[in-house]
Short mmCIF file of C-alpha atoms and ligand atoms in Angstrom, two decimals:
data_model
loop_
_atom_site.label_atom_id
_atom_site.label_comp_id
_atom_site.label_asym_id
_atom_site.label_seq_id
_atom_site.Cartn_x
_atom_site.Cartn_y
_atom_site.Cartn_z
CA MET A 1 3.47 -20.14 7.62
CA THR A 2 2.55 -17.63 5.06
CA PRO A 3 0.62 -19.27 2.26
CA SER A 4 2.83 -19.43 -0.79
CA ARG A 5 0.38 -17.39 -2.78
CA ARG A 6 1.47 -14.29 -0.90
CA GLN A 7 5.10 -14.94 -1.59
CA PRO A 8 6.44 -12.81 -4.38
CA ALA A 9 6.53 -14.43 -7.77
CA ARG A 10 9.99 -14.40 -9.29
CA SER A 11 11.19 -12.99 -12.56
CA ARG A 12 7.87 -12.85 -14.25
CA ILE A 13 7.18 -9.62 -15.94
CA THR A 14 4.51 -9.40 -18.54
CA VAL A 15 6.00 -8.23 -21.80
CA LEU A 16 4.13 -5.18 -22.90
CA ARG A 17 3.70 -3.67 -26.27
CA HIS A 18 5.09 -0.20 -26.41
CA LYS A 19 2.93 2.35 -27.97
CA ALA A 20 4.69 5.22 -29.65
CA VAL A 21 3.45 8.53 -28.40
CA LEU A 22 4.37 11.60 -30.38
CA ALA A 23 6.06 14.28 -28.36
CA THR A 24 4.17 17.49 -28.72
CA VAL A 25 5.89 20.82 -29.20
CA PRO A 26 5.08 22.10 -25.67
CA VAL A 27 6.89 19.07 -24.22
CA ALA A 28 10.09 19.96 -26.04
CA VAL A 29 9.86 23.59 -25.03
CA ALA A 30 9.12 22.73 -21.42
CA ALA A 31 11.99 20.29 -21.33
CA LEU A 32 14.35 23.08 -22.38
CA ILE A 33 13.07 25.41 -19.68
CA GLY A 34 13.39 22.54 -17.24
CA ALA A 35 17.17 22.60 -17.62
CA ALA A 36 17.38 25.11 -14.75
CA GLY A 37 19.84 23.97 -12.08
CA PRO A 38 19.26 23.14 -8.42
CA THR A 39 19.83 26.71 -7.29
CA ALA A 40 17.24 28.14 -9.64
CA THR A 41 15.39 31.07 -8.19
CA GLY A 42 11.83 31.94 -9.01
CA ALA A 43 10.87 34.93 -11.09
CA THR A 44 10.01 36.76 -7.87
CA GLY A 45 13.64 36.53 -6.87
CA THR A 46 12.77 34.66 -3.67
CA GLU A 47 15.41 32.10 -2.79
CA GLY A 48 14.28 28.51 -2.58
CA ALA A 49 16.00 25.16 -2.67
CA ALA A 50 15.23 22.05 -4.68
CA GLY A 51 13.13 19.43 -2.90
CA ALA A 52 14.99 16.16 -2.32
CA ALA A 53 14.63 13.43 -4.96
CA GLY A 54 13.76 10.84 -2.30
CA ALA A 55 12.16 10.57 1.14
CA GLY A 56 15.39 9.25 2.63
CA ASP A 57 14.54 5.55 2.72
CA PRO A 58 17.73 3.50 2.38
CA TYR A 59 15.88 0.55 0.78
CA PHE A 60 14.20 2.67 -1.90
CA PRO A 61 16.20 5.91 -1.99
CA LEU A 62 14.20 7.52 -4.79
CA SER A 63 10.75 6.65 -3.44
CA GLY A 64 8.93 9.74 -2.24
CA ASN A 65 10.28 13.25 -2.44
CA GLY A 66 11.32 16.06 -0.13
CA GLY A 67 9.98 19.54 0.35
CA TYR A 68 6.24 19.05 0.22
CA HIS A 69 3.30 16.97 1.41
CA VAL A 70 0.46 15.95 -0.91
CA ARG A 71 -2.87 16.63 0.75
CA HIS A 72 -5.05 15.34 -2.05
CA TYR A 73 -4.76 13.51 -5.36
CA ASP A 74 -7.48 13.91 -7.96
CA LEU A 75 -6.73 11.33 -10.66
CA THR A 76 -8.70 11.14 -13.89
CA LEU A 77 -7.77 8.08 -15.88
CA GLY A 78 -8.91 6.41 -19.04
CA TYR A 79 -7.81 2.87 -19.77
CA ASP A 80 -8.29 1.05 -23.04
CA THR A 81 -8.23 -2.62 -22.10
CA SER A 82 -7.48 -3.78 -25.65
CA SER A 83 -4.60 -1.46 -26.54
CA ARG A 84 -3.49 -1.20 -22.89
CA HIS A 85 -3.18 2.54 -23.30
CA LEU A 86 -3.64 4.79 -20.29
CA ASP A 87 -4.52 8.48 -20.43
CA GLY A 88 -4.07 10.32 -17.17
CA ARG A 89 -4.52 13.67 -15.58
CA ALA A 90 -3.35 14.08 -12.01
CA ALA A 91 -4.35 17.17 -10.04
CA LEU A 92 -2.53 17.38 -6.73
CA THR A 93 -3.04 19.73 -3.84
CA ALA A 94 0.20 19.94 -1.93
CA ARG A 95 1.76 21.94 0.85
CA ALA A 96 5.37 23.11 0.72
CA THR A 97 7.42 22.17 3.78
CA GLN A 98 10.32 24.36 2.67
CA ASN A 99 10.81 27.20 0.22
CA LEU A 100 10.87 25.25 -3.03
CA SER A 101 12.54 26.34 -6.22
CA ARG A 102 11.66 22.98 -7.73
CA PHE A 103 10.41 19.59 -6.64
CA ASP A 104 10.14 16.01 -7.86
CA LEU A 105 7.28 13.61 -8.32
CA ASP A 106 7.80 9.87 -8.79
CA LEU A 107 6.70 8.64 -12.20
CA THR A 108 8.17 5.93 -14.38
CA GLY A 109 7.45 5.17 -18.02
CA LEU A 110 4.55 7.02 -19.67
CA LYS A 111 4.81 10.29 -21.52
CA VAL A 112 4.22 13.57 -19.74
CA THR A 113 2.61 16.14 -21.98
CA GLY A 114 2.14 19.03 -19.61
CA VAL A 115 2.65 20.22 -16.05
CA THR A 116 1.15 23.23 -14.34
CA VAL A 117 1.82 24.66 -10.90
CA ASP A 118 -0.81 26.98 -9.50
CA ARG A 119 -2.42 26.86 -12.96
CA ALA A 120 0.60 28.26 -14.76
CA PRO A 121 2.62 26.05 -17.10
CA ALA A 122 5.71 24.75 -15.34
CA ALA A 123 8.95 23.41 -16.73
CA PHE A 124 9.63 19.73 -16.27
CA ARG A 125 12.07 17.04 -17.21
CA ARG A 126 12.36 13.30 -16.65
CA LYS A 127 15.26 11.76 -14.82
CA GLY A 128 14.82 8.04 -14.18
CA GLN A 129 11.80 7.70 -11.91
CA GLU A 130 11.83 11.39 -11.07
CA LEU A 131 9.62 13.93 -12.75
CA VAL A 132 11.44 17.17 -11.95
CA VAL A 133 9.12 20.17 -11.88
CA THR A 134 10.34 23.77 -11.89
CA PRO A 135 7.53 26.22 -11.22
CA ARG A 136 7.72 29.80 -12.42
CA HIS A 137 7.84 31.10 -8.88
CA THR A 138 9.40 29.79 -5.73
CA LEU A 139 6.82 28.03 -3.57
CA ARG A 140 6.76 29.35 -0.04
CA ALA A 141 7.11 27.04 2.95
CA GLY A 142 3.76 26.35 4.61
CA ARG A 143 1.71 27.38 1.58
CA ASP A 144 -0.59 25.19 -0.45
CA PHE A 145 0.00 24.83 -4.15
CA SER A 146 -1.65 22.88 -6.94
CA VAL A 147 0.01 20.73 -9.56
CA THR A 148 -1.48 19.13 -12.63
CA VAL A 149 0.28 16.55 -14.73
CA THR A 150 -1.15 15.22 -17.97
CA TYR A 151 0.34 12.00 -19.21
CA SER A 152 -0.33 8.93 -21.28
CA GLY A 153 1.20 5.73 -22.55
CA THR A 154 1.32 2.04 -21.84
CA PRO A 155 2.02 1.52 -18.14
CA LYS A 156 4.62 -1.09 -17.29
CA PRO A 157 5.03 -2.66 -13.87
CA VAL A 158 8.28 -2.28 -11.97
CA THR A 159 10.42 -5.25 -11.04
CA ASP A 160 11.16 -5.25 -7.35
CA PRO A 161 14.52 -6.25 -5.88
CA ASP A 162 13.04 -9.66 -5.00
CA GLY A 163 12.03 -10.27 -8.62
CA SER A 164 8.30 -9.70 -8.10
CA ALA A 165 6.34 -7.20 -10.16
CA ASP A 166 4.21 -4.39 -8.86
CA GLY A 167 2.40 -1.41 -10.23
CA TRP A 168 0.03 -1.43 -13.18
CA ILE A 169 0.02 -5.08 -14.28
CA PRO A 170 -2.09 -5.87 -17.37
CA THR A 171 -4.39 -8.89 -17.20
CA ASP A 172 -6.44 -10.66 -19.85
CA ASP A 173 -9.45 -8.44 -19.10
CA GLY A 174 -7.96 -5.26 -17.61
CA ALA A 175 -5.26 -4.54 -15.08
CA PHE A 176 -4.26 -5.67 -11.59
CA VAL A 177 -3.02 -2.51 -9.91
CA ALA A 178 -0.93 -3.00 -6.78
CA GLY A 179 1.71 -0.53 -5.66
CA GLU A 180 3.72 -2.10 -2.84
CA PRO A 181 6.46 -1.15 -2.46
CA GLN A 182 7.22 0.90 -5.56
CA GLY A 183 4.52 0.60 -8.19
CA ALA A 184 2.35 3.69 -7.61
CA MET A 185 4.71 5.61 -9.90
CA THR A 186 3.84 3.30 -12.81
CA TRP A 187 0.37 4.83 -13.09
CA PHE A 188 0.31 8.26 -11.44
CA PRO A 189 2.79 10.95 -10.45
CA ALA A 190 3.14 10.74 -6.70
CA ASN A 191 5.06 11.46 -3.57
CA ALA A 192 5.33 7.71 -3.35
CA HIS A 193 6.71 6.92 0.08
CA PRO A 194 4.49 5.68 2.93
CA LYS A 195 5.56 8.69 5.00
CA ASP A 196 3.23 10.81 2.86
CA LYS A 197 -0.49 10.07 3.19
CA SER A 198 -3.25 11.82 1.30
CA SER A 199 -6.91 11.70 0.40
CA TYR A 200 -7.85 10.57 -3.12
CA ASP A 201 -10.45 11.04 -5.81
CA ILE A 202 -9.96 8.53 -8.60
CA THR A 203 -12.13 8.59 -11.71
CA ILE A 204 -11.46 5.82 -14.20
CA THR A 205 -13.12 5.41 -17.57
CA VAL A 206 -13.05 1.94 -19.11
CA PRO A 207 -14.87 0.20 -21.96
CA GLN A 208 -18.48 -0.59 -21.13
CA GLY A 209 -18.75 -4.01 -19.53
CA ARG A 210 -15.54 -3.60 -17.55
CA THR A 211 -15.44 -2.30 -14.00
CA ALA A 212 -12.74 -0.07 -12.51
CA VAL A 213 -12.35 -0.42 -8.75
CA ALA A 214 -10.47 1.82 -6.36
CA GLY A 215 -10.53 2.37 -2.60
CA GLY A 216 -13.15 4.19 -0.60
CA VAL A 217 -16.69 4.92 -1.72
CA LEU A 218 -18.11 4.77 -5.23
CA LEU A 219 -19.56 8.24 -5.70
CA GLY A 220 -20.94 7.60 -9.14
CA GLN A 221 -20.87 5.49 -12.23
CA HIS A 222 -21.79 6.82 -15.65
CA THR A 223 -22.03 5.08 -19.00
CA ALA A 224 -21.99 6.89 -22.33
CA HIS A 225 -20.72 6.13 -25.84
CA GLY A 226 -19.59 2.63 -24.95
CA HIS A 227 -17.55 3.67 -21.91
CA THR A 228 -18.21 3.70 -18.19
CA ALA A 229 -16.63 6.14 -15.75
CA PHE A 230 -16.29 5.13 -12.10
CA HIS A 231 -15.68 7.85 -9.53
CA TRP A 232 -14.14 6.71 -6.26
CA ARG A 233 -13.30 8.75 -3.18
CA GLU A 234 -11.15 7.89 -0.20
CA THR A 235 -11.22 10.73 2.30
CA GLN A 236 -9.02 9.09 4.90
CA PRO A 237 -5.25 9.43 4.61
CA MET A 238 -3.78 6.80 2.30
CA ALA A 239 -0.21 6.01 1.30
CA ALA A 240 0.33 5.91 -2.47
CA TYR A 241 1.25 2.21 -2.42
CA LEU A 242 -2.25 1.39 -1.12
CA ALA A 243 -4.08 3.05 -4.00
CA THR A 244 -5.52 0.90 -6.76
CA ALA A 245 -7.50 1.31 -9.97
CA THR A 246 -7.99 -2.34 -10.82
CA VAL A 247 -9.88 -3.03 -14.04
CA GLY A 248 -11.62 -6.19 -15.17
CA LYS A 249 -14.87 -7.98 -15.77
CA PHE A 250 -16.30 -8.23 -12.29
CA GLN A 251 -19.44 -9.30 -10.52
CA ILE A 252 -20.39 -6.63 -8.03
CA GLU A 253 -21.90 -7.01 -4.58
CA GLN A 254 -22.68 -4.04 -2.33
CA TYR A 255 -24.10 -3.84 1.16
CA THR A 256 -23.71 -2.01 4.46
CA THR A 257 -22.62 -3.88 7.59
CA ARG A 258 -24.28 -3.67 11.00
CA ASP A 259 -21.50 -1.23 11.94
CA GLY A 260 -22.39 1.03 9.02
CA ILE A 261 -19.36 0.08 6.90
CA ARG A 262 -20.07 0.23 3.18
CA VAL A 263 -18.88 -2.94 1.49
CA TYR A 264 -18.12 -3.21 -2.23
CA ASN A 265 -16.92 -6.58 -3.52
CA ALA A 266 -15.75 -7.00 -7.12
CA VAL A 267 -15.17 -10.59 -8.16
CA ASP A 268 -13.89 -12.03 -11.42
CA PRO A 269 -16.59 -14.57 -12.41
CA ARG A 270 -13.89 -17.22 -12.87
CA GLU A 271 -13.08 -16.90 -9.17
CA ALA A 272 -16.64 -16.44 -7.91
CA PRO A 273 -17.42 -20.03 -6.86
CA ALA A 274 -14.27 -20.30 -4.77
CA ALA A 275 -14.48 -16.73 -3.45
CA ALA A 276 -18.15 -16.68 -2.38
CA PRO A 277 -17.92 -18.74 0.83
CA VAL A 278 -14.88 -16.76 1.98
CA LEU A 279 -16.19 -13.28 1.13
CA LYS A 280 -19.37 -14.14 3.01
CA GLU A 281 -17.23 -14.08 6.15
CA LEU A 282 -15.98 -10.50 5.60
CA PRO A 283 -18.45 -8.81 8.01
CA SER A 284 -17.72 -11.31 10.76
CA VAL A 285 -13.95 -11.05 10.16
CA LEU A 286 -14.14 -7.26 10.39
CA GLU A 287 -16.22 -7.49 13.56
CA TRP A 288 -13.78 -9.96 15.08
CA GLU A 289 -10.80 -7.78 14.15
CA SER A 290 -12.59 -4.69 15.50
CA ARG A 291 -13.08 -6.42 18.84
CA LEU A 292 -9.36 -7.22 19.02
CA PHE A 293 -7.76 -4.16 17.42
CA GLY A 294 -10.31 -1.41 18.05
CA PRO A 295 -12.89 0.09 15.70
CA TYR A 296 -12.40 -0.52 11.97
CA PRO A 297 -10.38 2.52 10.86
CA PHE A 298 -12.28 3.27 7.63
CA ARG A 299 -15.82 3.87 6.45
CA SER A 300 -15.75 1.46 3.54
CA ALA A 301 -14.49 -2.06 2.99
CA GLY A 302 -14.64 -4.90 0.52
CA SER A 303 -12.57 -7.04 -1.80
CA ILE A 304 -11.29 -7.11 -5.34
CA VAL A 305 -10.89 -10.71 -6.42
CA ASP A 306 -9.12 -10.76 -9.76
CA HIS A 307 -8.12 -13.72 -11.88
CA ALA A 308 -4.39 -13.16 -12.25
CA PRO A 309 -2.83 -16.10 -10.43
CA ASP A 310 0.63 -15.51 -11.91
CA ILE A 311 1.00 -12.41 -9.78
CA GLY A 312 1.59 -14.50 -6.72
CA TYR A 313 0.44 -12.18 -3.99
CA ALA A 314 -2.45 -10.19 -2.56
CA LEU A 315 -2.29 -6.57 -1.42
CA GLU A 316 -4.05 -4.75 1.40
CA THR A 317 -5.21 -1.87 -0.85
CA GLN A 318 -6.86 0.59 1.50
CA THR A 319 -10.43 -0.30 2.43
CA ARG A 320 -10.57 -2.96 -0.28
CA PRO A 321 -7.86 -5.64 -0.46
CA LEU A 322 -6.85 -6.93 -3.87
CA TYR A 323 -6.46 -10.68 -4.44
CA ASP A 324 -4.90 -12.33 -7.48
CA SER A 325 -7.36 -15.24 -7.11
CA ALA A 326 -10.01 -16.35 -4.62
CA PRO A 327 -8.53 -15.89 -1.15
CA ASP A 328 -8.74 -18.48 1.59
CA ILE A 329 -10.04 -17.33 4.97
CA SER A 330 -6.53 -16.87 6.33
CA THR A 331 -5.60 -14.51 3.50
CA LEU A 332 -8.85 -12.59 3.97
CA VAL A 333 -8.04 -12.19 7.66
CA HIS A 334 -4.46 -11.16 6.82
CA GLU A 335 -5.28 -8.47 4.27
CA ASN A 336 -8.06 -7.02 6.40
CA ALA A 337 -5.82 -6.99 9.49
CA HIS A 338 -3.53 -4.75 7.44
CA GLN A 339 -6.31 -2.16 7.41
CA TRP A 340 -5.32 -1.52 11.02
CA PHE A 341 -1.66 -2.47 10.71
CA GLY A 342 -0.12 -0.83 7.67
CA ASP A 343 -2.98 1.14 6.17
CA SER A 344 -4.28 3.08 9.17
CA VAL A 345 -0.99 2.91 11.13
CA THR A 346 1.63 3.27 8.44
CA LEU A 347 5.36 2.72 8.21
CA THR A 348 7.83 5.57 8.08
CA ALA A 349 10.57 3.33 6.61
CA TRP A 350 10.42 0.02 4.73
CA LYS A 351 12.83 -1.44 7.26
CA ASP A 352 9.87 -1.50 9.70
CA ILE A 353 7.85 -3.78 7.40
CA TRP A 354 7.41 -6.37 10.17
CA LEU A 355 4.96 -3.87 11.75
CA ASN A 356 2.75 -4.68 8.75
CA GLU A 357 3.49 -8.28 7.90
CA GLY A 358 4.29 -9.66 11.33
CA PHE A 359 1.04 -8.21 12.69
CA ALA A 360 -1.13 -9.35 9.79
CA THR A 361 0.37 -12.83 10.05
CA TYR A 362 -0.23 -12.92 13.78
CA ALA A 363 -3.85 -11.95 13.10
CA GLU A 364 -4.10 -15.16 11.04
CA TRP A 365 -2.78 -17.17 13.98
CA LEU A 366 -5.20 -15.51 16.38
CA TYR A 367 -8.09 -16.12 14.03
CA ALA A 368 -7.26 -19.81 13.81
CA GLU A 369 -6.86 -20.00 17.59
CA GLN A 370 -10.28 -18.47 18.19
CA HIS A 371 -12.08 -20.35 15.42
CA GLY A 372 -11.34 -23.95 16.17
CA GLY A 373 -7.90 -24.13 14.57
CA ASP A 374 -4.42 -24.44 15.97
CA SER A 375 -3.45 -22.30 18.93
CA ALA A 376 -0.94 -19.54 18.25
CA GLN A 377 1.41 -21.42 20.55
CA LYS A 378 1.13 -24.50 18.36
CA THR A 379 1.84 -22.46 15.20
CA PHE A 380 4.76 -20.84 16.95
CA ALA A 381 6.15 -24.16 18.11
CA ALA A 382 5.97 -25.71 14.65
CA LEU A 383 7.95 -22.82 13.21
CA TYR A 384 10.37 -22.76 16.10
CA ALA A 385 11.16 -26.41 15.47
CA ARG A 386 12.75 -25.52 12.14
CA PRO A 387 16.52 -25.99 12.09
CA ALA A 388 18.90 -23.04 12.33
CA SER A 389 19.64 -23.43 8.62
CA ASP A 390 16.02 -22.78 7.62
CA PRO A 391 15.36 -19.59 5.56
CA LEU A 392 13.08 -18.50 8.40
CA TRP A 393 16.21 -17.51 10.32
CA ALA A 394 18.05 -15.97 7.36
CA TYR A 395 17.89 -12.42 8.67
CA PRO A 396 16.20 -10.57 11.55
CA PRO A 397 12.73 -9.15 10.82
CA GLY A 398 13.42 -5.72 12.33
CA ASP A 399 16.39 -5.25 10.04
CA PRO A 400 15.77 -7.13 6.78
CA GLY A 401 18.82 -5.47 5.26
CA SER A 402 17.47 -4.60 1.83
CA GLY A 403 14.35 -4.04 -0.20
CA GLY A 404 14.80 -7.54 -1.61
CA ASN A 405 14.05 -9.05 1.81
CA ILE A 406 10.97 -7.15 2.90
CA PHE A 407 8.49 -9.87 1.90
CA GLY A 408 10.47 -12.87 3.09
CA PRO A 409 9.57 -15.50 5.73
CA PRO A 410 11.57 -13.81 8.52
CA VAL A 411 9.39 -10.69 8.16
CA TYR A 412 6.07 -12.56 8.08
CA ALA A 413 6.63 -15.58 10.28
CA ARG A 414 9.41 -14.50 12.61
CA GLY A 415 7.68 -11.12 12.84
CA ALA A 416 4.56 -12.92 14.08
CA MET A 417 6.72 -15.05 16.38
CA THR A 418 8.05 -11.83 17.91
CA LEU A 419 4.50 -10.84 18.80
CA HIS A 420 3.89 -14.26 20.26
CA GLU A 421 7.00 -13.90 22.43
CA LEU A 422 5.71 -10.51 23.53
CA ARG A 423 2.37 -12.06 24.40
CA LYS A 424 4.05 -14.73 26.52
CA ALA A 425 6.19 -12.09 28.24
CA VAL A 426 3.40 -9.65 29.16
CA GLY A 427 0.36 -11.93 29.33
CA ASP A 428 -2.81 -11.91 27.26
CA ARG A 429 -4.44 -8.96 28.96
CA ASP A 430 -1.60 -6.53 28.41
CA PHE A 431 -0.73 -7.99 25.02
CA PHE A 432 -4.18 -7.29 23.60
CA ARG A 433 -4.15 -3.87 25.23
CA VAL A 434 -0.91 -3.13 23.39
CA LEU A 435 -2.30 -4.21 20.01
CA ARG A 436 -5.39 -2.12 20.49
CA ALA A 437 -3.55 0.93 21.82
CA TRP A 438 -1.14 0.74 18.87
CA ALA A 439 -3.96 0.73 16.35
CA THR A 440 -6.18 3.31 18.02
CA GLY A 441 -3.44 5.65 19.26
CA ASN A 442 -1.83 5.94 15.83
CA ARG A 443 -4.99 5.72 13.79
CA GLY A 444 -4.68 7.45 10.43
CA GLY A 445 -1.02 8.18 11.08
CA HIS A 446 2.33 6.47 11.39
CA GLY A 447 4.33 4.29 13.76
CA THR A 448 7.89 3.04 14.15
CA THR A 449 9.33 -0.09 15.72
CA ALA A 450 10.88 2.01 18.52
CA GLN A 451 7.49 3.53 19.30
CA PHE A 452 5.90 0.09 19.41
CA GLU A 453 8.50 -1.12 21.87
CA ARG A 454 7.98 1.91 24.11
CA LEU A 455 4.21 1.38 24.04
CA ALA A 456 4.58 -2.29 25.01
CA GLU A 457 6.90 -1.34 27.87
CA ARG A 458 4.58 1.41 29.07
CA ILE A 459 1.50 -0.79 29.08
CA SER A 460 3.16 -3.84 30.60
CA GLY A 461 5.50 -1.99 32.96
CA LYS A 462 8.17 -4.48 31.88
CA ARG A 463 11.57 -3.99 30.31
CA LEU A 464 11.33 -5.56 26.89
CA ASP A 465 14.50 -4.39 25.18
CA GLY A 466 16.08 -7.83 25.44
CA LEU A 467 13.08 -9.54 23.87
CA PHE A 468 12.91 -7.16 20.94
CA ARG A 469 16.68 -7.15 20.47
CA THR A 470 16.71 -10.94 20.27
CA TRP A 471 13.63 -11.43 18.12
CA LEU A 472 13.79 -8.40 15.85
CA PHE A 473 17.41 -7.50 15.55
CA THR A 474 19.66 -10.48 16.26
CA LYS A 475 20.89 -12.68 13.44
CA GLY A 476 20.21 -16.39 13.56
CA LYS A 477 17.68 -18.54 15.38
CA PRO A 478 16.89 -16.96 18.76
CA ASN A 479 16.49 -18.72 22.07
CA SER A 480 12.84 -18.83 23.04
CA ALA A 481 11.66 -17.90 26.52
N1 LIG B 526 1.66 -6.72 1.57
C1 LIG B 526 1.33 -7.82 0.72
C2 LIG B 526 0.79 -8.91 1.67
O1 LIG B 526 1.08 -9.24 2.58
C3 LIG B 526 2.46 -8.37 -0.07
C4 LIG B 526 2.90 -7.48 -1.18
C5 LIG B 526 3.98 -8.11 -1.99
N2 LIG B 526 4.43 -7.23 -2.98
C6 LIG B 526 5.37 -7.53 -3.85
N3 LIG B 526 5.75 -6.62 -4.71
N4 LIG B 526 5.94 -8.71 -3.82
O2 LIG B 526 -0.03 -9.44 1.81
ZN1 ZN B 527 0.66 -8.82 4.38
#
């Protein structure tokens, strides 16, 4: 079973002090201009339509936005760990996928003080989690455009439908920044649905003595006037929910693996004794996973081990998983397996979450099986023995039904059980071929449940629709083969 530490914590939201931010005159003026309706035309007279307010995900209808793709985010942040105030400037390079008279970004809380599009001031207004931007001119389909947003305030996490918190979560020495499924919008304006993947530059300035850690490679670190700026770059496509800018007092360890992967571990000293023996295994875990799933999909790796045990979960932040306390080996295996399943091969809808969690959980079972622990069959059998009334069978993993169910036991454990059933049906040889082909064939991109089924059928030459229907989509405890 999934260790309880990864289960969402319930109804625990840190109460934050609100810091009054004075609205500047340009904000008020821009807000007035921003009152243009959905059929607004640009000053050129070219017709365009408004980009959709969401990416069309039924579980999180306002997550993501229509009409454009973000190619690159360049985020410049300053965080004051004592006042919990964040100053931000986001510079986005995007490409219009339709003629756009206006478009949305996802951003919640915080105060926006200016927006430009192609370097010209643009009108904007706030509407719930949508930052609605109306550029001076219609943006032409297929063309690149740039957006800058300047903003500041005290970030507040979002409360997810299951009661857990995600986003920018303050800690006693900084912030634990985890964006799955919704929290990216609590700290930067984004096209925040996993359908949209982008490269990132993140520069974070924090008080000297604190460290700010994001994904990818640390390009530079500069201290002046009592502050340190950390510049991180992730060149490989990343979904917004996998970005982090976690801040704290950390011990740093850096090295390069035999495979040339650059490792950066940041560990809260309070967690260091418990974390050390587990983090030591990271290179061998990555090598083991690479043998099973194909080459590690990124150039950098590592861990952020925070001391924030109330959070109740870890997150597979791209290249560098984030833990709320020292992970055990199983959790390390799980979050790093997500680098293949979730981070490199990404969902197109939250309904498909078992493609992330079922796979990462099955990686834990395989690790145990190949390292002197229980066989996957034994783990499967213990779960299968649970009575029909057990929460494990509460809903089918391929159709969790709502955003409140995406991190529940059916997704993790029954999702992994589905893979074990597949393994029994096609045999080890084809099963491991399927896992590897899934990860390598969709590397850096996306995958759906239907595509996974087709791949498994193609590789095995077997009809598997019954198996997947039973294990992924049928309510109640399934019959096992
Ligand atoms: N994907 C994370 C994990 O498996 C869980 C994230 C939970 N997020 C949340 N808001 N409850 O390991
Ligand atoms: Zn997971």
